[in-house]
Coordinates of C-alpha atoms and ligand atoms in Angstrom, one line a residue:
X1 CA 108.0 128.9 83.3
X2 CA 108.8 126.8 80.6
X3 CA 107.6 123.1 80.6
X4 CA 111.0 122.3 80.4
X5 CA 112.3 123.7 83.8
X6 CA 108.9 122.7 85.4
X7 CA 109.5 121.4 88.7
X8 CA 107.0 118.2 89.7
X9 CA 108.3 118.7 93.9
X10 CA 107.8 115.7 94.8
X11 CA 110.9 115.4 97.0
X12 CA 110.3 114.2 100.4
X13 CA 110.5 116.9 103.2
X14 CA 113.1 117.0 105.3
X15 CA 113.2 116.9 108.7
X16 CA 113.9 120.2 111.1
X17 CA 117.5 120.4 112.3
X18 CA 118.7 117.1 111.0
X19 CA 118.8 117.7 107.1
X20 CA 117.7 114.3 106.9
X21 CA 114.5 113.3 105.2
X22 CA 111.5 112.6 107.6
X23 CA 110.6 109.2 107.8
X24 CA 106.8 109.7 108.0
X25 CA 105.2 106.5 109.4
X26 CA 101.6 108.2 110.7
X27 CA 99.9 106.3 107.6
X28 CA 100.1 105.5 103.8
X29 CA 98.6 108.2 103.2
X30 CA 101.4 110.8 103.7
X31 CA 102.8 109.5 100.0
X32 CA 103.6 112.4 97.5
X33 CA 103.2 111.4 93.3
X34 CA 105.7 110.3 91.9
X35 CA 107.2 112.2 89.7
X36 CA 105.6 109.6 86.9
X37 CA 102.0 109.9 88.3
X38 CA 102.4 113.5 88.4
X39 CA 103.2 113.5 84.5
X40 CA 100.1 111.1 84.1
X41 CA 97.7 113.8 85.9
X42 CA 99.2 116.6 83.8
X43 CA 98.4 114.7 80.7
X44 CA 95.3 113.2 81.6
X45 CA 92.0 113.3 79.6
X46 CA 88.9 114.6 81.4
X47 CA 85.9 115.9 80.8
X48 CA 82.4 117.0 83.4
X49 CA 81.9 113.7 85.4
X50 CA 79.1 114.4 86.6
X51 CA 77.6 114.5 83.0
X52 CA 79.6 111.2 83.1
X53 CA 82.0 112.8 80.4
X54 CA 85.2 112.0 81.7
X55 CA 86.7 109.2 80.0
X56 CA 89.8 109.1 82.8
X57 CA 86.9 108.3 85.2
X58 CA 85.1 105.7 83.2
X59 CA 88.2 104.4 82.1
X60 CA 89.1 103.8 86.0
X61 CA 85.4 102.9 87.1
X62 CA 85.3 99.8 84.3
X63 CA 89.4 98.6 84.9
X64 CA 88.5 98.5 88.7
X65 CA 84.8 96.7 88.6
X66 CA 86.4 94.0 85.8
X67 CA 89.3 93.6 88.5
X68 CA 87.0 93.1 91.5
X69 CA 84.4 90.8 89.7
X70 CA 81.6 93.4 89.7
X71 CA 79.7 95.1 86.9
X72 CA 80.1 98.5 88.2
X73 CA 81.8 101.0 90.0
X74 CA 81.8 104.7 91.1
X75 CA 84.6 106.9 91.5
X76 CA 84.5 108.4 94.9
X77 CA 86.4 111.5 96.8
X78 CA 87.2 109.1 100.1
X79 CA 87.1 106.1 101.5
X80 CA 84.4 107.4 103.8
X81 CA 82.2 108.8 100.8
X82 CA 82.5 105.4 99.1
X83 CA 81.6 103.5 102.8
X84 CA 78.9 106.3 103.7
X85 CA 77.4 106.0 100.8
X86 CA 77.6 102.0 100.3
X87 CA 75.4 101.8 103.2
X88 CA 73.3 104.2 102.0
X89 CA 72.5 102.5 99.1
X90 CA 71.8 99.0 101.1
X91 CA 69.9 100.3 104.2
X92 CA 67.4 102.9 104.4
X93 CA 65.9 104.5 107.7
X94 CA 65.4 101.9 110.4
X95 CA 67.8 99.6 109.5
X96 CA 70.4 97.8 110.9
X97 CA 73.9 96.7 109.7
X98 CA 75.8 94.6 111.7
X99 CA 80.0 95.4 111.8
X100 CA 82.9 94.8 114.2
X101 CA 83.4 97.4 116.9
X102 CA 86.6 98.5 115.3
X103 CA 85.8 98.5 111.8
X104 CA 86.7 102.0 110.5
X105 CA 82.8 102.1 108.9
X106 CA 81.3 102.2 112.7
X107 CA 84.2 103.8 114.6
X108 CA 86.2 106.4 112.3
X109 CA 83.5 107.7 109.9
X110 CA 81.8 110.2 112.3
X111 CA 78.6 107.7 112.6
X112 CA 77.8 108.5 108.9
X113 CA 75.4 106.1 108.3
X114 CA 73.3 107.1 111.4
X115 CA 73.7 110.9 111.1
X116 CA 72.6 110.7 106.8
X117 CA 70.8 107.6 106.8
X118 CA 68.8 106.7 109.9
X119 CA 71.1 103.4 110.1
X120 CA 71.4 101.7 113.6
X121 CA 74.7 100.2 113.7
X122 CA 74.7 96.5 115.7
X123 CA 78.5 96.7 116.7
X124 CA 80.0 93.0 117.3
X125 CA 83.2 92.7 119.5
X126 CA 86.2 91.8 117.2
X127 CA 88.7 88.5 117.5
X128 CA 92.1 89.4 117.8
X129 CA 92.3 88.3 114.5
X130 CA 89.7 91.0 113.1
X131 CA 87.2 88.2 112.6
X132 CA 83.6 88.2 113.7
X133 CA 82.6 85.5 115.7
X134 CA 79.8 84.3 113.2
X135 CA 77.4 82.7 115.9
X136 CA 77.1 86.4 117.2
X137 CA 76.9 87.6 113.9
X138 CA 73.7 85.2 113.4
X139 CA 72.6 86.0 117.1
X140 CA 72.8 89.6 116.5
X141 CA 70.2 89.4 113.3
X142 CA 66.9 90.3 114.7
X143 CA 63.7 88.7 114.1
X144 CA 61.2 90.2 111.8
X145 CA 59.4 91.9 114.7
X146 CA 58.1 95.6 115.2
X147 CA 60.2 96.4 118.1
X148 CA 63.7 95.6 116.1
X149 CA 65.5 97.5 113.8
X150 CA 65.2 95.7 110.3
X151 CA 68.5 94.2 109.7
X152 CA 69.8 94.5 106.6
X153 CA 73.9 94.4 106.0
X154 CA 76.8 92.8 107.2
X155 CA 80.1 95.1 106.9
X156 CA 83.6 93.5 107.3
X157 CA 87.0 95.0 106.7
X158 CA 90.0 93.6 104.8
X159 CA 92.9 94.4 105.4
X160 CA 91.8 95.3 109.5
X161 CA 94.5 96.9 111.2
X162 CA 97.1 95.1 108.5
X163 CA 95.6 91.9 109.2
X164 CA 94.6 89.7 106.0
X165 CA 90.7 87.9 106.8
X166 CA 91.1 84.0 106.0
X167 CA 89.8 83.0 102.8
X168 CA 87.7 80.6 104.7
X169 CA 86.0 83.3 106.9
X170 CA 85.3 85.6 104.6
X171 CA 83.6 82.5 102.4
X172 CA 81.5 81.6 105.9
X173 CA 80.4 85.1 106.4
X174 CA 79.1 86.2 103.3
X175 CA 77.5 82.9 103.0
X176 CA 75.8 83.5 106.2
X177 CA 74.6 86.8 105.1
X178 CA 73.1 85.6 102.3
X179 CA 71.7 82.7 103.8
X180 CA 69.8 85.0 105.9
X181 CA 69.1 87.4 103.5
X182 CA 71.6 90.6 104.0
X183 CA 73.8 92.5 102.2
X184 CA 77.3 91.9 102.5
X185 CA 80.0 94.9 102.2
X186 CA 83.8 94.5 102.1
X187 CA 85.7 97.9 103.4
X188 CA 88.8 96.8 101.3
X189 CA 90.9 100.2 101.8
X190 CA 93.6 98.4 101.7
X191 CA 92.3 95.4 99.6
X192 CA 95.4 95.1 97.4
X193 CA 98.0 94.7 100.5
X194 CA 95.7 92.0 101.3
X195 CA 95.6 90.3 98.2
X196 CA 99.7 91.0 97.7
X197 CA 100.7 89.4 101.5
X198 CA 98.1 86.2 100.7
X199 CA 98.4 85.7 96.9
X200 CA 94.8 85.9 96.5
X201 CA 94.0 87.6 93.7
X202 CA 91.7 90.9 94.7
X203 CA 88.7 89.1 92.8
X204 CA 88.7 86.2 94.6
X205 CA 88.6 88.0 97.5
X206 CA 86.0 90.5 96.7
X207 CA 83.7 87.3 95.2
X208 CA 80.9 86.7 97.8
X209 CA 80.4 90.4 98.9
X210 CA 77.9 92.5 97.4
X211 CA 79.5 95.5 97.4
X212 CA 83.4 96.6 97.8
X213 CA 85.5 99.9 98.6
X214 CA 88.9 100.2 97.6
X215 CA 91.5 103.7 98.2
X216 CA 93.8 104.8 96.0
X217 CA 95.3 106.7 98.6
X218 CA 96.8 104.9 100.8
X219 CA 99.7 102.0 99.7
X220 CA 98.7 102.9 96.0
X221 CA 99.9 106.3 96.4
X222 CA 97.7 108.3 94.7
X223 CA 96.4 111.6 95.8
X224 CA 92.7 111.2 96.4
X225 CA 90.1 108.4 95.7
X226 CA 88.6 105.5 96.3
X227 CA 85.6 103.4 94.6
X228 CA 82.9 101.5 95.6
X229 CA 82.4 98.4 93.2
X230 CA 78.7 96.7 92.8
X231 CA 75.9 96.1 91.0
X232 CA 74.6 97.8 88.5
X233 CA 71.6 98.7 90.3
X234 CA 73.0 99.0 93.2
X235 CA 76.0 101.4 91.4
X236 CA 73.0 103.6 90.4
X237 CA 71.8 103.8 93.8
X238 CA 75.0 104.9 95.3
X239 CA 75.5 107.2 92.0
X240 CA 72.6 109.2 93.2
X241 CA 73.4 109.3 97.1
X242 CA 76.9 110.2 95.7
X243 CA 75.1 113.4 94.4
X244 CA 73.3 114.1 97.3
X245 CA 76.1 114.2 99.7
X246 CA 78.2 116.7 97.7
X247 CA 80.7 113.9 95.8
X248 CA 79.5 114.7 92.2
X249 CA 83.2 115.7 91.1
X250 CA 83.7 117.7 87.2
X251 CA 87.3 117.1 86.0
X252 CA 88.5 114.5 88.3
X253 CA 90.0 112.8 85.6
X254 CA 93.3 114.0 86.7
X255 CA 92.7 112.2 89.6
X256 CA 91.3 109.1 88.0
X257 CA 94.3 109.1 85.8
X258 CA 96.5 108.4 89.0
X259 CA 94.5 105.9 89.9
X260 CA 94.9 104.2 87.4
X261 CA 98.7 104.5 87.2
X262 CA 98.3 103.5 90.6
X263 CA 96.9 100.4 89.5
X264 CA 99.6 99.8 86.8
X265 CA 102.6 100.6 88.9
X266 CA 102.1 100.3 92.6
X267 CA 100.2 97.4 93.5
X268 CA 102.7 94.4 92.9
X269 CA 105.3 96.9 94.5
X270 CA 103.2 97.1 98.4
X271 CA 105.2 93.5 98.6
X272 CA 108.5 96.1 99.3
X273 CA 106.3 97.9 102.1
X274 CA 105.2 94.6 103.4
X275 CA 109.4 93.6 103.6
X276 CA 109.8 97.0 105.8
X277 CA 107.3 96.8 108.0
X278 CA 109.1 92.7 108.9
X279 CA 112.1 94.7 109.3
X280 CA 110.8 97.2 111.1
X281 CA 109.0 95.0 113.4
X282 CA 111.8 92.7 113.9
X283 CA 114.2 96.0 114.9
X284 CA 111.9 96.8 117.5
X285 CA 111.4 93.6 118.5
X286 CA 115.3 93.1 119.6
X287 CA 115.0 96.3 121.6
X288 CA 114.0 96.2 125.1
X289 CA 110.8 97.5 127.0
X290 CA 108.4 97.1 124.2
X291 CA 106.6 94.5 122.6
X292 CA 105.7 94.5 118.8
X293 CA 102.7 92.8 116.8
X294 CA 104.5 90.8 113.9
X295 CA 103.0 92.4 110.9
X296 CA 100.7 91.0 108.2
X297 CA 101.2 93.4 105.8
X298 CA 102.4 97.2 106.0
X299 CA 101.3 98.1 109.3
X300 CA 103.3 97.6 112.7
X301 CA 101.6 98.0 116.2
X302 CA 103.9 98.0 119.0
X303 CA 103.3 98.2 123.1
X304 CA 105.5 100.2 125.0
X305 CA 106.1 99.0 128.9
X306 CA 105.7 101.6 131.4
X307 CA 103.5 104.1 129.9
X308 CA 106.5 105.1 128.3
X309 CA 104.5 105.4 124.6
X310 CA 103.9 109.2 124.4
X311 CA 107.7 109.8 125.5
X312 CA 108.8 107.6 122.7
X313 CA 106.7 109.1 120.2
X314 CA 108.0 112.8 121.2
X315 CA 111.8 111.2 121.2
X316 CA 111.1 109.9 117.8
X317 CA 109.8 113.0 116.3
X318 CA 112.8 114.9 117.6
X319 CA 114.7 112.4 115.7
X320 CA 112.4 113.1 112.0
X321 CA 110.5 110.0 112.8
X322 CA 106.4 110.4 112.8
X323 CA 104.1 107.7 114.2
X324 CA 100.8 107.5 115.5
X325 CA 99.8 106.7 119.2
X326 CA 96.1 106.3 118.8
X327 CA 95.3 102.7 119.6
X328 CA 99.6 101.7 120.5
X329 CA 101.8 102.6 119.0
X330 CA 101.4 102.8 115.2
X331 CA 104.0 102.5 112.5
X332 CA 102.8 102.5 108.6
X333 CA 105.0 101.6 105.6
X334 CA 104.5 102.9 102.0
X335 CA 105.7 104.5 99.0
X336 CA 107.8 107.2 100.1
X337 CA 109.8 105.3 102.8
X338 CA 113.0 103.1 102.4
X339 CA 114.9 100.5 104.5
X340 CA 117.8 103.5 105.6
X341 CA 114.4 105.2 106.9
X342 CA 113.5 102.4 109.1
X343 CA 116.8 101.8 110.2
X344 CA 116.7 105.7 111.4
X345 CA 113.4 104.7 112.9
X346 CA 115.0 101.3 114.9
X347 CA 118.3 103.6 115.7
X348 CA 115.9 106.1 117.2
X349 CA 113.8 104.1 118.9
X350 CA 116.7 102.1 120.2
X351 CA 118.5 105.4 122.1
X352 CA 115.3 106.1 123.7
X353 CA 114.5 102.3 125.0
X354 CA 118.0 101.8 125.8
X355 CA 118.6 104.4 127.8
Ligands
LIG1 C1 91.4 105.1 105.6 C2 90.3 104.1 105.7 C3 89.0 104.4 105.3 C4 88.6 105.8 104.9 O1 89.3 106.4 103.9 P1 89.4 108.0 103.8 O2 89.8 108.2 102.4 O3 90.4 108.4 104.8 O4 88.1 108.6 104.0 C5 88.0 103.5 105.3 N1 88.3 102.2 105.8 C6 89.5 101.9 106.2 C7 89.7 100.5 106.6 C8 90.5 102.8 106.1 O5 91.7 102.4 106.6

C-alpha cells in the first residue's frame, strides 16, 4: 500500500441491521483517533523509555507536570497503573489510606493497593455530592498506637461520577491532611472535564494535593495513558514501582504523541460533550417512568421506575444505542458522539418508556 491510499479507519461502527452509526454511550473510552491523532502517532518521535530515551514521552511528562503545578510526572499504561502505583509510592505495608467507598481507587481497581502493597484501605461513606464528610475523615485517622494501621494518605476523586468537587472542599481537605500529616492524592481521570464545566484552571485544582492522575483516554480521546504528576522524589518512587509492576513501556512515544495532541486539541472541546450530556439529560427527563440526574459534566445517570432498567438497556441496544447498567443507568458523552446520536438515544428511549 502506498502512503497515499493508506486508510487511517477511524469511522465509527455501525450498528447491526440499522445502517446507522452506533451511538456508544458505555464510557469515553470507546473513542477511536481521529484521523489527525492517528497522523501524529504515525509521525511521532520515540525512542527506549525505559532508558528514558523517548523524547515524545518526556516531552508529554514535562507539558503535563508544568500544567498541573508539579515538578514531575510519569507516563503510565492506565489509570489504575498510575493510582496503584501512586499509593505505592505514599504507603508502604501496614498502612492506611483513607478514600470514599466509591472512589474508583478502593472499589474498581481490584484492591490493588492491598494485593501489591500491604495497604488497608479506611473506606468513608460518600455525600451525594461525592464529598467526604471531613469530621469522619479526621475521626477515621488513627492514633499513633500499635494496634492501628499507620495512616498515611487521603485519596479523593475529581470529577466522581461527573460530579465537579467544590473549590472550597478540596481546599478543606487537603488542608486537613496536611494538617495532620498525610498525603493527599487527587484521582483526576477526568480532571480536565472538571476544570472545563467549573472554569478552574486544572492547576488550581490540582494545587494542595501531593500527587495527581490524569487519563488520556477517556474525554481526551486518546488511545492509552494516563500520568501521575508529583514530586520529584516522590516521581522517582513511583518510577521504580512503575518497573516493578510490569509498566516500563519502550516506544510509547506514539502513544505519548497522542497525548499530547490530546492536550492541544481536545480539552477546550469536552465543553461540546458537556452540551450533550444537558441535552441528553433533559430528553430523558421529558419522558415518562424514569428519573434522570442533571449532569455536571459528560456523564448522565438515570433511574428507571419499575425495575424496568435492564429491559431498556436491551431495547436500546436493539436500537444501536450502548449504555451501562452497573450502578443506574449510565450514559457517557465524548468524542465520537453527536447531538443526531443522542436524539437517536432520546427517540429510542422514548418508544420503549412510552409504550
Ligand atoms: C477510568 C478511571 C480510572 C482507571 O483508568 P483505567 O485507564 O481504566 O485503568 C481511575 N479512576 C477513575 C475515576 C476512572 O474513571
Amino acid at each position: 500500500m502506498s502512503a497515499s491510499t493508506v486508510s487511517y479507519g477511524s469511522a465509527a461502527p455501525v450498528a447491526s441491521g440499522s445502517g446507522l452509526p452506533l451511538v456508544d454511550l458505555r464510557s469515553d473510552t470507546v473513542t477511536r483517533p481521529t484521523a489527525a491523532m492517528r497522523e501524529v502517532i504515525a509521525n511521532a518521535a520515540v525512542g527506549d523509555d525505559v532508558f528514558g530515551d523517548d523524547p515524545s514521552v518526556n516531552a508529554l511528562q514535562d507539558r503535563i507536570a508544568g500544567l498541573l503545578g508539579f515538578e514531575a510526572a510519569l507516563f503510565m499504561p492506565s489509570g489504575t497503573s498510575s493510582n496503584l502505583c501512586a499509593l505505592l509510592a505514599h504507603c508502604g505495608r501496614g498502612d492506611e489510606y483513607l478514600v470514599g467507598q466509591l472512589a474508583h481507587t478502593y472499589r474498581y481497581e481490584g484492591g490493588g493497593g492491598a494485593v501489591l502493597g500491604g495497604i488497608q484501605p479506611q473506606p468513608i461513606t460518600q455525600q451525594p455530592d461525592g464529598t467526604l464528610d471531613l469530621a469522619e475523615v479526621e475521626a477515621a485517622i488513627k492514633p499513633d498506637d500499635a494496634h492501628f494501621a499507620r495512616t498515611r494518605l487521603l485519596a479523593l476523586e475529581n470529577t466522581w461520577n461527573g460530579r465537579v468537587l467544590p473549590a472550597d472542599y478540596l481546599a478543606r481537605a487537603t488542608a486537613l491532611a496536611r494538617r495532620r500529616g498525610l498525603a493527599a492524592h487527587l484521582d483526576g481521570a477526568r480532571l480536565f472535564n472538571a476544570a472545563v464545566a467549573s472554569g478552574v484552571p486544572v492547576g488550581a485544582i490540582a494545587a494542595g494535593f501531593d500527587s495527581v492522575s490524569v487519563c488520556f483516554s477517556k474525554g481526551l480521546g486518546a488511545p492509552a495513558g494516563s500520568a501521575l504528576c508529583g514530586s520529584r522524589e516522590f516521581i522517582a518512587r513511583a518510577h521504580r514501582i512503575r518497573k516493578l509492576t510490569g509498566g516500563g513501556m519502550r516506544q510509547v512515544g506514539l502513544l505519548a504523541a497522542a497525548a499530547l495532541h490530546a492536550l492541544d486539541h481536545h480539552v477546550e472541546r469536552l465543553a461540546d460533550d458537556h452540551v450533550l450530556a444537558r441535552r441528553l439529560a433533559d430528553g430523558l427527563a421529558a419522558l415518562p417512568g424514569i428519573s434522570v440526574t442533571p449532569p455536571q459534566t459528560n456523564i448522565v445517570f438515570a433511574q428507571v421506575e419499575g425495575g424496568r432498567g435492564p429491559a431498556l438497556l436491551a431495547h436500546l441496544q436493539s436500537r444501536g444505542v450502548m449504555a451501562t447498567g452497573l450502578i443506574g443507568l449510565r450514559f457517557v458523552t465524548h468524542l465520537d458522539v453527536d447531538a443526531a446520536g443522542i436524539d437517536r438515544a432520546v427517540a429510542a428511549a422514548g418508544e420503549f418508556l412510552s409504550s
